[in-house]
């Protein structure tokens, strides 16, 4: 299993939820509560994914620090703020103005997709390579069966 395989699976799940969120955005005038629930669910999923990603990438932080680490943290924080703001608007209930919800959500969806694509294209191959090198070094250092006392 590659070092980033579980993160790639999470990205697939997040993308599927983003597609569902787009459908829900079209129903907003009739069903704002559905959108609110989906946004809340997405916020929790994103929070869990951010934590999992940080834990999965922690062993490689020295190698990726200059690559994307600061940008990832900033992007994740911005995305969470947008979701929080949309949820606050949606908590207003049936009177929540669609014009204040749909544009930021549409932008967030596009940002999340671009962010995941960028990670998969630029960051994950580097992490997988470092993980493979780490495994190879570990295998090379494994203790071998002791030789027969006679040296044979």
Short mmCIF file of N, CA and C in Angstrom, two decimals:
data_model
loop_
_atom_site.label_atom_id
_atom_site.label_comp_id
_atom_site.label_asym_id
_atom_site.label_seq_id
_atom_site.Cartn_x
_atom_site.Cartn_y
_atom_site.Cartn_z
N UNK A 1 0.85 -1.18 0.00
CA UNK A 1 0.00 0.00 0.00
C UNK A 1 0.89 1.24 0.00
N UNK A 2 0.66 2.15 -0.93
CA UNK A 2 1.44 3.37 -1.02
C UNK A 2 1.14 4.29 0.16
N UNK A 3 2.10 5.14 0.45
CA UNK A 3 1.95 6.05 1.59
C UNK A 3 0.74 6.97 1.45
N UNK A 4 0.36 7.25 0.22
CA UNK A 4 -0.75 8.20 0.00
C UNK A 4 -2.04 7.54 -0.45
N UNK A 5 -2.07 6.23 -0.45
CA UNK A 5 -3.25 5.53 -0.96
C UNK A 5 -4.53 5.88 -0.18
N UNK A 6 -4.45 5.92 1.14
CA UNK A 6 -5.65 6.25 1.92
C UNK A 6 -6.07 7.70 1.69
N UNK A 7 -5.11 8.59 1.48
CA UNK A 7 -5.44 9.99 1.20
C UNK A 7 -6.12 10.10 -0.16
N UNK A 8 -5.67 9.33 -1.13
CA UNK A 8 -6.30 9.33 -2.45
C UNK A 8 -7.74 8.82 -2.35
N UNK A 9 -7.97 7.79 -1.53
CA UNK A 9 -9.35 7.30 -1.33
C UNK A 9 -10.22 8.37 -0.69
N UNK A 10 -9.67 9.07 0.28
CA UNK A 10 -10.43 10.16 0.91
C UNK A 10 -10.76 11.24 -0.11
N UNK A 11 -9.83 11.53 -1.00
CA UNK A 11 -10.10 12.51 -2.06
C UNK A 11 -11.25 12.04 -2.94
N UNK A 12 -11.29 10.75 -3.26
CA UNK A 12 -12.40 10.24 -4.07
C UNK A 12 -13.73 10.45 -3.36
N UNK A 13 -13.77 10.19 -2.08
CA UNK A 13 -15.00 10.37 -1.29
C UNK A 13 -15.37 11.85 -1.23
N UNK A 14 -14.37 12.70 -1.01
CA UNK A 14 -14.64 14.14 -0.98
C UNK A 14 -15.18 14.63 -2.32
N UNK A 15 -14.60 14.15 -3.41
CA UNK A 15 -15.09 14.55 -4.75
C UNK A 15 -16.53 14.12 -4.97
N UNK A 16 -16.87 12.92 -4.53
CA UNK A 16 -18.26 12.44 -4.66
C UNK A 16 -19.20 13.33 -3.86
N UNK A 17 -18.77 13.73 -2.67
CA UNK A 17 -19.59 14.62 -1.85
C UNK A 17 -19.71 16.01 -2.45
N UNK A 18 -18.68 16.46 -3.13
CA UNK A 18 -18.75 17.76 -3.80
C UNK A 18 -19.76 17.71 -4.94
N UNK A 19 -19.81 16.59 -5.66
CA UNK A 19 -20.81 16.45 -6.73
C UNK A 19 -22.23 16.49 -6.14
N UNK A 20 -22.43 15.81 -5.02
CA UNK A 20 -23.74 15.83 -4.37
C UNK A 20 -24.08 17.24 -3.87
N UNK A 21 -23.08 17.94 -3.37
CA UNK A 21 -23.30 19.30 -2.90
C UNK A 21 -23.72 20.21 -4.05
N UNK A 22 -23.15 20.01 -5.22
CA UNK A 22 -23.56 20.80 -6.39
C UNK A 22 -25.03 20.55 -6.72
N UNK A 23 -25.46 19.32 -6.62
CA UNK A 23 -26.88 19.00 -6.85
C UNK A 23 -27.74 19.69 -5.80
N UNK A 24 -27.31 19.62 -4.55
CA UNK A 24 -28.07 20.26 -3.47
C UNK A 24 -28.14 21.77 -3.65
N UNK A 25 -27.09 22.36 -4.20
CA UNK A 25 -27.10 23.81 -4.43
C UNK A 25 -28.21 24.20 -5.40
N UNK A 26 -28.53 23.32 -6.33
CA UNK A 26 -29.60 23.61 -7.29
C UNK A 26 -30.97 23.53 -6.62
N UNK A 27 -31.05 22.84 -5.50
CA UNK A 27 -32.32 22.69 -4.79
C UNK A 27 -32.47 23.68 -3.65
N UNK A 28 -31.50 24.55 -3.46
CA UNK A 28 -31.48 25.43 -2.29
C UNK A 28 -32.79 26.19 -2.04
N UNK A 29 -33.42 26.76 -3.04
CA UNK A 29 -34.64 27.49 -2.70
C UNK A 29 -35.71 26.59 -2.08
N UNK A 30 -35.77 25.33 -2.51
CA UNK A 30 -36.78 24.43 -1.99
C UNK A 30 -36.33 23.67 -0.76
N UNK A 31 -35.04 23.47 -0.61
CA UNK A 31 -34.56 22.62 0.47
C UNK A 31 -33.26 23.15 1.09
N UNK A 32 -33.32 24.32 1.72
CA UNK A 32 -32.08 24.86 2.31
C UNK A 32 -31.53 23.99 3.43
N UNK A 33 -32.41 23.24 4.08
CA UNK A 33 -31.94 22.40 5.18
C UNK A 33 -31.07 21.25 4.69
N UNK A 34 -31.36 20.75 3.48
CA UNK A 34 -30.53 19.70 2.89
C UNK A 34 -29.12 20.25 2.66
N UNK A 35 -29.05 21.43 2.12
CA UNK A 35 -27.75 22.05 1.86
C UNK A 35 -27.00 22.29 3.17
N UNK A 36 -27.73 22.73 4.18
CA UNK A 36 -27.08 22.98 5.47
C UNK A 36 -26.50 21.69 6.03
N UNK A 37 -27.26 20.61 5.96
CA UNK A 37 -26.76 19.32 6.46
C UNK A 37 -25.56 18.84 5.66
N UNK A 38 -25.62 19.02 4.34
CA UNK A 38 -24.51 18.59 3.49
C UNK A 38 -23.26 19.43 3.77
N UNK A 39 -23.44 20.71 3.98
CA UNK A 39 -22.29 21.58 4.29
C UNK A 39 -21.68 21.19 5.64
N UNK A 40 -22.54 20.90 6.61
CA UNK A 40 -22.05 20.46 7.91
C UNK A 40 -21.28 19.16 7.80
N UNK A 41 -21.82 18.24 7.02
CA UNK A 41 -21.16 16.95 6.80
C UNK A 41 -19.82 17.15 6.09
N UNK A 42 -19.80 18.00 5.07
CA UNK A 42 -18.56 18.27 4.35
C UNK A 42 -17.53 18.91 5.28
N UNK A 43 -17.97 19.81 6.13
CA UNK A 43 -17.04 20.46 7.07
C UNK A 43 -16.39 19.42 7.98
N UNK A 44 -17.18 18.47 8.48
CA UNK A 44 -16.61 17.42 9.34
C UNK A 44 -15.67 16.52 8.55
N UNK A 45 -16.07 16.16 7.34
CA UNK A 45 -15.20 15.31 6.50
C UNK A 45 -13.89 16.01 6.20
N UNK A 46 -13.98 17.29 5.88
CA UNK A 46 -12.77 18.05 5.55
C UNK A 46 -11.87 18.17 6.78
N UNK A 47 -12.46 18.40 7.93
CA UNK A 47 -11.67 18.49 9.16
C UNK A 47 -10.96 17.17 9.44
N UNK A 48 -11.69 16.06 9.30
CA UNK A 48 -11.08 14.74 9.51
C UNK A 48 -9.96 14.49 8.50
N UNK A 49 -10.23 14.85 7.24
CA UNK A 49 -9.23 14.63 6.19
C UNK A 49 -7.97 15.46 6.46
N UNK A 50 -8.14 16.69 6.87
CA UNK A 50 -6.99 17.56 7.15
C UNK A 50 -6.14 16.94 8.27
N UNK A 51 -6.80 16.45 9.30
CA UNK A 51 -6.08 15.82 10.40
C UNK A 51 -5.36 14.57 9.90
N UNK A 52 -6.07 13.73 9.16
CA UNK A 52 -5.47 12.49 8.66
C UNK A 52 -4.30 12.79 7.72
N UNK A 53 -4.47 13.78 6.87
CA UNK A 53 -3.40 14.16 5.94
C UNK A 53 -2.17 14.63 6.70
N UNK A 54 -2.38 15.45 7.71
CA UNK A 54 -1.25 15.95 8.51
C UNK A 54 -0.51 14.79 9.17
N UNK A 55 -1.26 13.82 9.70
CA UNK A 55 -0.64 12.67 10.34
C UNK A 55 0.10 11.80 9.33
N UNK A 56 -0.51 11.59 8.17
CA UNK A 56 0.11 10.73 7.15
C UNK A 56 1.37 11.36 6.58
N UNK A 57 1.41 12.68 6.50
CA UNK A 57 2.54 13.37 5.89
C UNK A 57 3.62 13.77 6.90
N UNK A 58 3.29 13.67 8.19
CA UNK A 58 4.23 14.10 9.24
C UNK A 58 5.62 13.45 9.09
N UNK A 59 5.71 12.14 8.80
CA UNK A 59 7.06 11.55 8.68
C UNK A 59 7.89 12.14 7.54
N UNK A 60 7.23 12.85 6.64
CA UNK A 60 7.93 13.39 5.47
C UNK A 60 8.00 14.92 5.50
N UNK A 61 7.70 15.49 6.64
CA UNK A 61 7.62 16.96 6.72
C UNK A 61 8.94 17.63 6.34
N UNK A 62 10.06 17.01 6.65
CA UNK A 62 11.34 17.59 6.28
C UNK A 62 11.53 17.66 4.77
N UNK A 63 11.03 16.67 4.08
CA UNK A 63 11.19 16.62 2.63
C UNK A 63 10.20 17.53 1.90
N UNK A 64 9.02 17.74 2.46
CA UNK A 64 7.99 18.51 1.74
C UNK A 64 7.84 19.93 2.23
N UNK A 65 8.58 20.30 3.24
CA UNK A 65 8.38 21.61 3.85
C UNK A 65 8.37 22.73 2.82
N UNK A 66 9.34 22.73 1.95
CA UNK A 66 9.40 23.78 0.93
C UNK A 66 8.43 23.54 -0.20
N UNK A 67 7.99 22.32 -0.37
CA UNK A 67 7.15 21.97 -1.51
C UNK A 67 5.73 22.52 -1.39
N UNK A 68 5.03 22.15 -0.33
CA UNK A 68 3.62 22.55 -0.27
C UNK A 68 3.07 22.72 1.13
N UNK A 69 3.81 22.39 2.15
CA UNK A 69 3.26 22.32 3.49
C UNK A 69 2.59 23.61 3.94
N UNK A 70 3.23 24.76 3.75
CA UNK A 70 2.65 26.03 4.18
C UNK A 70 1.39 26.35 3.36
N UNK A 71 1.45 26.08 2.08
CA UNK A 71 0.30 26.36 1.22
C UNK A 71 -0.89 25.48 1.59
N UNK A 72 -0.62 24.20 1.88
CA UNK A 72 -1.69 23.29 2.27
C UNK A 72 -2.38 23.79 3.52
N UNK A 73 -1.62 24.19 4.52
CA UNK A 73 -2.21 24.66 5.77
C UNK A 73 -3.06 25.90 5.54
N UNK A 74 -2.56 26.83 4.73
CA UNK A 74 -3.31 28.06 4.44
C UNK A 74 -4.59 27.74 3.67
N UNK A 75 -4.48 26.90 2.63
CA UNK A 75 -5.66 26.53 1.84
C UNK A 75 -6.70 25.85 2.70
N UNK A 76 -6.26 24.91 3.53
CA UNK A 76 -7.21 24.19 4.38
C UNK A 76 -7.91 25.16 5.32
N UNK A 77 -7.18 26.09 5.89
CA UNK A 77 -7.79 27.05 6.81
C UNK A 77 -8.80 27.92 6.07
N UNK A 78 -8.45 28.40 4.88
CA UNK A 78 -9.37 29.22 4.09
C UNK A 78 -10.64 28.45 3.74
N UNK A 79 -10.48 27.19 3.36
CA UNK A 79 -11.63 26.38 2.97
C UNK A 79 -12.55 26.14 4.16
N UNK A 80 -11.98 25.92 5.31
CA UNK A 80 -12.80 25.72 6.51
C UNK A 80 -13.55 27.00 6.89
N UNK A 81 -12.92 28.15 6.70
CA UNK A 81 -13.57 29.42 7.01
C UNK A 81 -14.77 29.63 6.09
N UNK A 82 -14.61 29.35 4.81
CA UNK A 82 -15.72 29.51 3.86
C UNK A 82 -16.87 28.60 4.26
N UNK A 83 -16.58 27.35 4.57
CA UNK A 83 -17.63 26.42 4.98
C UNK A 83 -18.32 26.90 6.26
N UNK A 84 -17.54 27.38 7.21
CA UNK A 84 -18.13 27.89 8.46
C UNK A 84 -19.06 29.06 8.18
N UNK A 85 -18.61 29.98 7.32
CA UNK A 85 -19.42 31.16 7.00
C UNK A 85 -20.72 30.76 6.30
N UNK A 86 -20.64 29.81 5.38
CA UNK A 86 -21.83 29.33 4.68
C UNK A 86 -22.78 28.67 5.68
N UNK A 87 -22.25 27.89 6.60
CA UNK A 87 -23.09 27.24 7.60
C UNK A 87 -23.80 28.27 8.48
N UNK A 88 -23.10 29.33 8.83
CA UNK A 88 -23.73 30.39 9.64
C UNK A 88 -24.90 31.00 8.87
N UNK A 89 -24.71 31.26 7.59
CA UNK A 89 -25.79 31.81 6.77
C UNK A 89 -26.96 30.83 6.72
N UNK A 90 -26.63 29.55 6.51
CA UNK A 90 -27.69 28.54 6.38
C UNK A 90 -28.42 28.29 7.69
N UNK A 91 -27.81 28.59 8.80
CA UNK A 91 -28.49 28.45 10.09
C UNK A 91 -29.65 29.43 10.21
N UNK A 92 -29.67 30.43 9.32
CA UNK A 92 -30.79 31.36 9.29
C UNK A 92 -32.08 30.69 8.84
N UNK A 93 -31.96 29.47 8.31
CA UNK A 93 -33.14 28.70 7.94
C UNK A 93 -33.67 29.05 6.57
N UNK A 94 -34.95 28.96 6.43
CA UNK A 94 -35.63 29.10 5.14
C UNK A 94 -35.39 30.49 4.53
N UNK A 95 -35.10 31.47 5.36
CA UNK A 95 -34.91 32.84 4.86
C UNK A 95 -33.47 33.13 4.44
N UNK A 96 -32.60 32.12 4.52
CA UNK A 96 -31.20 32.33 4.13
C UNK A 96 -31.15 32.72 2.65
N UNK A 97 -30.54 33.85 2.33
CA UNK A 97 -30.50 34.29 0.94
C UNK A 97 -29.57 33.40 0.09
N UNK A 98 -30.15 32.80 -0.94
CA UNK A 98 -29.42 31.91 -1.83
C UNK A 98 -28.22 32.62 -2.44
N UNK A 99 -28.38 33.89 -2.75
CA UNK A 99 -27.30 34.64 -3.39
C UNK A 99 -26.07 34.76 -2.50
N UNK A 100 -26.25 34.59 -1.20
CA UNK A 100 -25.10 34.66 -0.28
C UNK A 100 -24.48 33.29 -0.04
N UNK A 101 -25.14 32.23 -0.49
CA UNK A 101 -24.68 30.88 -0.22
C UNK A 101 -24.04 30.23 -1.44
N UNK A 102 -24.73 30.30 -2.56
CA UNK A 102 -24.31 29.55 -3.75
C UNK A 102 -22.95 30.02 -4.30
N UNK A 103 -22.72 31.31 -4.51
CA UNK A 103 -21.41 31.70 -5.07
C UNK A 103 -20.20 31.26 -4.23
N UNK A 104 -20.22 31.48 -2.90
CA UNK A 104 -19.04 31.03 -2.15
C UNK A 104 -18.90 29.51 -2.15
N UNK A 105 -20.03 28.80 -2.14
CA UNK A 105 -19.96 27.34 -2.19
C UNK A 105 -19.41 26.86 -3.53
N UNK A 106 -19.87 27.45 -4.61
CA UNK A 106 -19.37 27.07 -5.94
C UNK A 106 -17.87 27.32 -6.02
N UNK A 107 -17.43 28.44 -5.49
CA UNK A 107 -15.99 28.76 -5.49
C UNK A 107 -15.23 27.76 -4.61
N UNK A 108 -15.78 27.43 -3.46
CA UNK A 108 -15.15 26.47 -2.56
C UNK A 108 -15.00 25.11 -3.23
N UNK A 109 -16.04 24.66 -3.90
CA UNK A 109 -16.00 23.37 -4.58
C UNK A 109 -14.87 23.35 -5.60
N UNK A 110 -14.77 24.41 -6.38
CA UNK A 110 -13.71 24.49 -7.39
C UNK A 110 -12.33 24.51 -6.73
N UNK A 111 -12.20 25.26 -5.64
CA UNK A 111 -10.93 25.34 -4.91
C UNK A 111 -10.52 23.98 -4.34
N UNK A 112 -11.49 23.28 -3.76
CA UNK A 112 -11.20 21.97 -3.19
C UNK A 112 -10.74 20.99 -4.27
N UNK A 113 -11.43 21.02 -5.40
CA UNK A 113 -11.04 20.14 -6.50
C UNK A 113 -9.62 20.46 -6.98
N UNK A 114 -9.33 21.73 -7.16
CA UNK A 114 -7.99 22.13 -7.61
C UNK A 114 -6.94 21.73 -6.58
N UNK A 115 -7.27 21.91 -5.31
CA UNK A 115 -6.33 21.58 -4.23
C UNK A 115 -6.03 20.07 -4.23
N UNK A 116 -7.06 19.25 -4.35
CA UNK A 116 -6.85 17.80 -4.35
C UNK A 116 -6.08 17.37 -5.60
N UNK A 117 -6.42 17.96 -6.74
CA UNK A 117 -5.69 17.64 -7.98
C UNK A 117 -4.21 17.99 -7.84
N UNK A 118 -3.94 19.15 -7.27
CA UNK A 118 -2.55 19.59 -7.10
C UNK A 118 -1.79 18.66 -6.16
N UNK A 119 -2.43 18.28 -5.06
CA UNK A 119 -1.77 17.36 -4.13
C UNK A 119 -1.45 16.03 -4.83
N UNK A 120 -2.42 15.51 -5.57
CA UNK A 120 -2.23 14.22 -6.23
C UNK A 120 -1.20 14.29 -7.36
N UNK A 121 -1.11 15.44 -7.98
CA UNK A 121 -0.18 15.60 -9.10
C UNK A 121 1.24 15.93 -8.63
N UNK A 122 1.37 16.79 -7.60
CA UNK A 122 2.69 17.29 -7.22
C UNK A 122 3.23 16.72 -5.90
N UNK A 123 2.37 16.56 -4.93
CA UNK A 123 2.83 16.17 -3.60
C UNK A 123 2.87 14.65 -3.40
N UNK A 124 1.79 13.98 -3.74
CA UNK A 124 1.70 12.55 -3.45
C UNK A 124 2.78 11.73 -4.14
N UNK A 125 3.14 12.00 -5.39
CA UNK A 125 4.24 11.22 -5.99
C UNK A 125 5.56 11.38 -5.23
N UNK A 126 5.80 12.58 -4.73
CA UNK A 126 7.03 12.82 -3.96
C UNK A 126 6.98 12.01 -2.66
N UNK A 127 5.84 12.05 -1.98
CA UNK A 127 5.69 11.30 -0.72
C UNK A 127 5.84 9.81 -0.97
N UNK A 128 5.19 9.31 -2.02
CA UNK A 128 5.30 7.88 -2.33
C UNK A 128 6.74 7.48 -2.61
N UNK A 129 7.47 8.35 -3.30
CA UNK A 129 8.88 8.07 -3.60
C UNK A 129 9.70 8.03 -2.31
N UNK A 130 9.49 9.02 -1.43
CA UNK A 130 10.22 9.02 -0.16
C UNK A 130 9.86 7.80 0.67
N UNK A 131 8.60 7.41 0.68
CA UNK A 131 8.18 6.23 1.44
C UNK A 131 8.83 4.97 0.90
N UNK A 132 8.89 4.87 -0.41
CA UNK A 132 9.53 3.71 -1.04
C UNK A 132 11.02 3.67 -0.69
N UNK A 133 11.69 4.82 -0.75
CA UNK A 133 13.11 4.88 -0.40
C UNK A 133 13.32 4.49 1.06
N UNK A 134 12.42 4.97 1.90
CA UNK A 134 12.51 4.66 3.33
C UNK A 134 12.34 3.16 3.57
N UNK A 135 11.42 2.54 2.85
CA UNK A 135 11.20 1.10 2.97
C UNK A 135 12.41 0.33 2.47
N UNK A 136 12.96 0.77 1.35
CA UNK A 136 14.15 0.09 0.80
C UNK A 136 15.32 0.18 1.78
N UNK A 137 15.52 1.35 2.38
CA UNK A 137 16.61 1.50 3.35
C UNK A 137 16.37 0.62 4.57
N UNK A 138 15.12 0.59 5.01
CA UNK A 138 14.77 -0.23 6.17
C UNK A 138 15.02 -1.71 5.87
N UNK A 139 14.63 -2.14 4.68
CA UNK A 139 14.85 -3.53 4.29
C UNK A 139 16.34 -3.85 4.20
N UNK A 140 17.12 -2.92 3.74
CA UNK A 140 18.56 -3.13 3.61
C UNK A 140 19.24 -3.24 4.98
N UNK A 141 18.63 -2.59 5.98
CA UNK A 141 19.23 -2.60 7.31
C UNK A 141 18.72 -3.74 8.19
N UNK A 142 17.77 -4.52 7.68
CA UNK A 142 17.22 -5.60 8.48
C UNK A 142 18.33 -6.54 8.92
N UNK A 143 18.17 -7.06 10.11
CA UNK A 143 19.14 -8.01 10.63
C UNK A 143 18.94 -9.33 9.90
N UNK A 144 20.03 -9.88 9.40
CA UNK A 144 19.97 -11.14 8.68
C UNK A 144 20.19 -12.30 9.64
N UNK A 145 19.82 -13.48 9.20
CA UNK A 145 20.03 -14.68 10.00
C UNK A 145 21.51 -14.78 10.37
N UNK A 146 21.79 -15.09 11.60
CA UNK A 146 23.21 -15.22 11.98
C UNK A 146 23.83 -16.40 11.23
N UNK A 147 25.08 -16.24 10.94
CA UNK A 147 25.81 -17.32 10.27
C UNK A 147 26.02 -18.46 11.23
N UNK A 148 26.22 -19.63 10.70
CA UNK A 148 26.55 -20.80 11.49
C UNK A 148 27.82 -20.49 12.28
N UNK A 149 27.93 -20.96 13.51
CA UNK A 149 29.12 -20.64 14.31
C UNK A 149 30.44 -20.91 13.61
N UNK A 150 30.42 -21.83 12.68
CA UNK A 150 31.67 -22.14 11.99
C UNK A 150 31.93 -21.13 10.88
N UNK A 151 30.96 -20.17 10.66
CA UNK A 151 31.13 -19.16 9.64
C UNK A 151 30.55 -19.55 8.29
N UNK A 152 29.92 -20.69 8.21
CA UNK A 152 29.32 -21.13 6.93
C UNK A 152 27.88 -20.77 6.84
#
